[in-house]
């Protein structure tokens, strides 16, 4: 153990004296801090935006009161007045933004048909989507392996290349101990930096301190160890430093870019998902067709779904709001299967990605961190379901006014349901990711150990 | 124990070459055995077998009575090695390099002791705390010597250690070997330098094509006779 500590001590002295190693460590620290800044800034911006929505709603209510100074028809209110379904970020979201940048985090809703409103989001800057997020998860998952490679690609080969190996091997020390100590030292540096950045990120984002701290740190530590196992495997081949560097960069490129791109293509082909636009168009056709259909036919369809309003009124007028909202809703009902199918296909695609991400450890860990911070696709789908339920609640709130022909007063605005949704972590997905990550680590390490035993036999 | 370094029918074959043909050799404590031979004669192979860097095809090498391949870590407690070209950690100082290797050998010296070893080996005192990247070959060789001396090894294996050293440094090195020998260290030195071998050696072995063809006592003949004999074997 003393010899292990001795090697660690002199590795530290060597590290301290090597300007190149210090520089890449400093650069990694700076990019990590920038990642934390980027994530927290983005989530602060989203939070600010969401906070403004309640002001917009309050302002809208004030405008409605001016527009309708006395009692109003609830149909007018439902048509002109808008409110918002909001997806508040989890306190952890800034550490891994996941899909919060490409999926809407709020939906503007009126009493009209739901489906066209669900997918009526702002345009996304394609360049922004292409470049992705520079959050802490990105730094840890995609840049830390480069840091590990930079620190360790020549962990053993340099002893041969600088000629120190014979002197080292003439000492009474086991070769495995030398390699273990040298890799352990680098692991201390990398893990220390990863844990420091993670804790700084958590502190900066003021996360709710719960079991996720352990899960996050555990995932990051295991992920870094996986890369050290890759380093060990390549070092065990006993090739030159140049070979090691090229091989390791190739593995990085394969795991972080090539395999994810191939998986993306495969999943898109295997589980095609129809565009939400198709669903919206079909619903629009049904809704617009509602104008031309006999009112009785429309209302009978609607009453079959909501028999409680059957005896409330008879429609004789050319236009009444309750008929208008009835065919709006029937538009949603007409595409209910399509909407469900769309959601299911997204879930199936997500499931396929879950099954295949064992092929790319970075993709697996990205999924784990997104699930941990409530920023993955499942969190977004849960928000969409929550928004759907909110729209149902709005209809249930307005229908008594519409069908009982009760006037809508200024006091009723305050009774209108409000929406709030905060994504929750998908802990079961995190655990499933853990198993795969642990398997990847063990497999790589054992293969490395096997090669080490064979290749180093002549270098005792 | 009579012999601290011993080879019994030591043989090393590579796929296309027989590098060592059944070497038998015994070296006592305090003895300096110089092995002469051309490049490729098998001198370095012999040293590498004693160091355990390569496995013998047959036969065995012993250090302090222990069979090398079976006691690979233990035997290194008893031996020190100075290669032809001592390479050290360039980012560390001479002092740190010696401290590292001594510590690995089980000796944790104070800074003053380490400095003393380095200066005694001939390293200028002002170079002790300078990074090795700025050292000449001769300075590195002296650190190598200090590493070997500080280890208090029973056996010293030297692979052409004076190669590239200037005559003064080479002479100082010879004196150091004689001191170590007087203290009971057995020294096995592979060299091309016939005169150095005659000067410091107790016995001189001549190796040709992996075979130890002759072993002579250095008191039996002078340097010129040794050279003639050596050249005869080489032709």
XYZ file of C-alpha atoms in Angstrom, chain A residues 78-371:
294
model
C -64.270 30.923 -23.675
C -63.502 32.175 -27.159
C -61.572 35.340 -26.385
C -60.035 34.544 -23.045
C -56.900 32.432 -22.925
C -54.993 30.752 -20.156
C -51.872 28.601 -19.977
C -50.875 25.052 -19.173
C -47.394 25.392 -17.727
C -44.621 22.862 -17.297
C -42.499 24.143 -14.423
C -38.953 22.828 -14.468
C -37.833 20.520 -11.732
C -35.206 22.113 -9.527
C -32.698 19.701 -11.126
C -33.568 20.602 -14.707
C -30.720 23.073 -15.205
C -28.151 20.287 -14.722
C -29.528 18.375 -17.690
C -31.896 20.353 -19.928
C -32.856 17.265 -21.936
C -35.792 18.016 -24.227
C -36.892 21.218 -22.508
C -35.342 23.227 -25.315
C -37.168 21.490 -28.175
C -40.542 20.756 -26.572
C -42.820 23.593 -25.433
C -42.823 24.216 -21.710
C -46.175 26.024 -21.806
C -49.286 25.773 -23.951
C -51.716 28.593 -24.513
C -55.254 27.245 -24.193
C -58.728 28.476 -25.002
C -62.009 26.616 -24.798
C -61.696 25.650 -28.468
C -60.688 22.186 -29.669
C -57.674 20.881 -27.829
C -55.555 19.000 -30.330
C -54.737 21.947 -32.573
C -53.705 23.929 -29.521
C -51.517 21.173 -28.064
C -49.158 21.262 -31.035
C -49.439 24.961 -31.730
C -46.037 25.864 -30.353
C -43.482 28.479 -31.267
C -41.062 27.782 -34.051
C -37.741 26.382 -32.916
C -34.468 27.758 -34.137
C -33.078 24.760 -36.083
C -29.502 25.946 -35.589
C -30.087 25.931 -31.835
C -31.439 22.369 -32.033
C -28.486 21.334 -34.155
C -25.909 22.688 -31.728
C -27.751 21.317 -28.708
C -27.380 22.337 -25.110
C -24.098 23.134 -23.429
C -25.312 22.127 -19.990
C -23.429 20.293 -17.250
C -24.696 16.914 -18.474
C -23.234 17.657 -21.918
C -19.870 18.533 -20.393
C -19.833 15.422 -18.209
C -21.078 13.006 -20.854
C -19.382 14.262 -24.009
C -16.376 16.354 -22.948
C -15.207 14.501 -19.838
C -14.270 11.396 -21.867
C -11.959 13.643 -23.909
C -10.477 14.931 -20.665
C -9.972 11.362 -19.454
C -8.371 10.427 -22.785
C -6.113 13.493 -22.650
C -4.948 12.594 -19.166
C -4.546 8.880 -19.655
C -3.988 7.879 -23.291
C -0.274 7.328 -22.582
C -0.663 6.109 -19.006
C 1.605 3.119 -19.579
C 3.011 3.644 -23.076
C 4.885 6.756 -21.950
C 6.971 4.627 -19.581
C 8.223 2.709 -22.582
C 8.584 5.733 -24.811
C 10.512 7.873 -22.356
C 12.607 4.852 -21.334
C 11.710 4.754 -17.631
C 10.117 1.317 -17.799
C 13.308 -0.754 -17.254
C 14.274 1.214 -14.130
C 10.716 1.051 -12.853
C 10.425 -2.674 -13.471
C 13.754 -3.329 -11.749
C 12.135 -2.226 -8.481
C 10.350 -4.726 -6.234
C 6.904 -3.697 -7.351
C 4.148 -5.512 -9.146
C 3.326 -4.260 -12.614
C -0.410 -4.402 -11.906
C 0.173 -2.116 -8.936
C 1.956 0.422 -11.157
C -0.870 0.471 -13.693
C -3.531 0.504 -10.953
C -1.859 3.380 -9.120
C -1.342 5.440 -12.261
C -4.953 4.935 -13.358
C -6.224 5.549 -9.817
C -4.400 8.867 -9.640
C -6.013 10.001 -12.882
C -9.372 8.695 -11.675
C -8.996 10.792 -8.488
C -8.400 13.914 -10.570
C -11.264 13.225 -12.969
C -13.766 12.066 -10.363
C -12.774 14.916 -8.053
C -13.457 17.407 -10.820
C -16.699 15.678 -11.878
C -18.002 15.568 -8.307
C -16.880 19.153 -7.654
C -18.660 20.399 -10.784
C -21.773 18.345 -9.982
C -21.978 19.659 -6.420
C -21.336 23.207 -7.654
C -24.108 22.748 -10.213
C -26.497 21.426 -7.559
C -25.650 24.289 -5.214
C -25.896 26.872 -7.985
C -29.253 25.513 -9.158
C -30.457 25.217 -5.540
C -31.743 21.711 -6.179
C -34.051 20.030 -3.728
C -31.646 17.821 -1.775
C -32.995 14.291 -2.144
C -31.811 10.823 -3.125
C -31.078 12.123 -6.607
C -27.824 13.613 -5.333
C -26.543 10.083 -4.764
C -28.042 8.808 -8.021
C -26.487 11.643 -10.049
C -23.058 11.296 -8.453
C -23.209 7.501 -8.730
C -24.046 7.700 -12.438
C -21.257 10.195 -13.116
C -18.692 8.194 -11.139
C -19.650 4.932 -12.849
C -19.612 6.633 -16.253
C -16.102 8.008 -15.686
C -14.994 4.578 -14.465
C -16.372 3.094 -17.668
C -14.075 5.399 -19.645
C -11.159 4.436 -17.423
C -11.983 0.811 -18.183
C -11.780 1.713 -21.899
C -8.400 3.377 -21.258
C -7.256 0.248 -19.387
C -8.367 -1.989 -22.242
C -6.503 0.062 -24.854
C -3.413 0.428 -22.609
C -3.408 -3.344 -22.133
C -2.798 -3.750 -25.875
C 0.686 -2.288 -25.217
C 0.759 -0.126 -28.317
C 2.307 3.290 -28.799
C 0.877 6.490 -27.371
C -0.103 7.636 -30.865
C -2.001 4.398 -31.465
C -3.718 4.719 -28.091
C -4.736 8.330 -28.729
C -6.183 7.563 -32.164
C -7.954 4.427 -30.941
C -9.458 6.183 -27.919
C -10.623 9.153 -29.995
C -12.133 6.686 -32.435
C -14.011 4.954 -29.617
C -15.202 8.341 -28.342
C -16.396 9.285 -31.818
C -18.102 5.921 -32.217
C -19.910 6.021 -28.871
C -20.880 9.684 -28.837
C -21.669 10.348 -32.482
C -21.674 7.413 -34.890
C -23.735 4.916 -32.864
C -26.247 7.566 -31.654
C -26.718 8.743 -35.261
C -27.209 5.161 -36.467
C -29.600 4.470 -33.582
C -31.550 7.568 -34.516
C -31.934 6.402 -38.107
C -32.797 2.848 -37.053
C -35.392 3.971 -34.515
C -36.975 6.375 -37.013
C -37.262 3.562 -39.553
C -38.379 0.936 -37.075
C -40.894 3.085 -35.209
C -42.100 5.789 -37.566
C -44.163 8.427 -35.816
C -46.691 10.420 -37.851
C -46.272 14.155 -37.617
C -48.587 15.924 -35.187
C -49.424 18.152 -38.148
C -51.344 15.302 -39.829
C -53.424 14.868 -36.707
C -54.086 18.602 -36.493
C -55.161 18.769 -40.147
C -57.598 15.902 -39.749
C -59.073 17.470 -36.650
C -59.338 20.807 -38.414
C -61.272 19.166 -41.272
C -63.719 17.640 -38.788
C -64.146 20.897 -36.883
C -64.665 22.940 -40.029
C -67.078 20.348 -41.325
C -69.084 20.912 -38.161
C -70.329 24.219 -39.532
C -72.099 22.479 -42.385
C -73.613 19.593 -40.496
C -77.183 19.748 -39.124
C -77.067 21.080 -35.570
C -79.251 18.244 -34.327
C -76.786 15.642 -35.571
C -73.904 17.449 -33.909
C -75.749 17.917 -30.639
C -76.977 14.312 -30.521
C -73.413 13.121 -30.916
C -72.314 15.472 -28.198
C -75.194 14.502 -25.858
C -74.328 10.845 -26.285
C -71.017 11.730 -24.677
C -72.442 14.195 -22.151
C -76.009 13.050 -21.468
C -76.208 15.325 -18.439
C -76.721 18.340 -20.768
C -79.289 16.689 -23.085
C -82.351 18.349 -21.640
C -80.821 21.702 -20.936
C -81.624 23.501 -24.139
C -82.965 23.236 -27.611
C -81.137 25.020 -30.358
C -83.248 27.080 -32.714
C -80.890 29.939 -33.393
C -78.495 30.124 -36.363
C -75.499 30.335 -34.012
C -75.127 29.542 -30.326
C -71.904 29.019 -28.422
C -72.894 25.694 -26.907
C -73.333 24.232 -30.422
C -70.019 25.801 -31.468
C -68.150 24.264 -28.502
C -69.947 20.955 -29.029
C -68.539 20.573 -32.553
C -65.175 21.862 -31.406
C -65.068 19.047 -28.895
C -66.339 16.504 -31.405
C -63.321 17.465 -33.503
C -61.127 16.298 -30.637
C -63.178 13.140 -30.223
C -62.826 12.374 -33.953
C -59.029 12.302 -33.679
C -58.859 10.772 -30.190
C -57.560 7.485 -31.618
C -54.996 9.281 -33.731
C -53.860 11.343 -30.742
C -53.576 8.240 -28.601
C -51.717 6.457 -31.371
C -49.337 9.417 -31.685
C -48.600 9.354 -27.955
C -48.210 5.572 -27.947
C -45.837 5.658 -30.898
C -43.696 8.224 -29.110
C -43.649 5.977 -26.048
C -42.797 2.923 -28.166
C -39.977 4.861 -29.786
C -38.739 5.892 -26.359
C -38.905 2.256 -25.255
C -36.904 1.144 -28.293
C -34.283 3.785 -27.532
C -34.205 2.505 -23.947
C -33.590 -1.026 -25.208
C -30.904 -0.051 -27.701
C -28.986 2.515 -25.673
C -26.908 -0.299 -24.188
C -24.968 0.023 -27.461
C -23.851 3.526 -26.577
C -22.967 4.260 -22.988
C -23.144 8.068 -23.479
C -26.699 7.785 -24.860
C -27.642 5.599 -21.887
C -26.190 8.043 -19.379
C -27.806 11.008 -21.148
C -31.135 9.186 -20.781
C -30.407 8.515 -17.113
C -29.630 12.166 -16.367
C -32.643 13.416 -18.338
C -34.873 10.958 -16.460
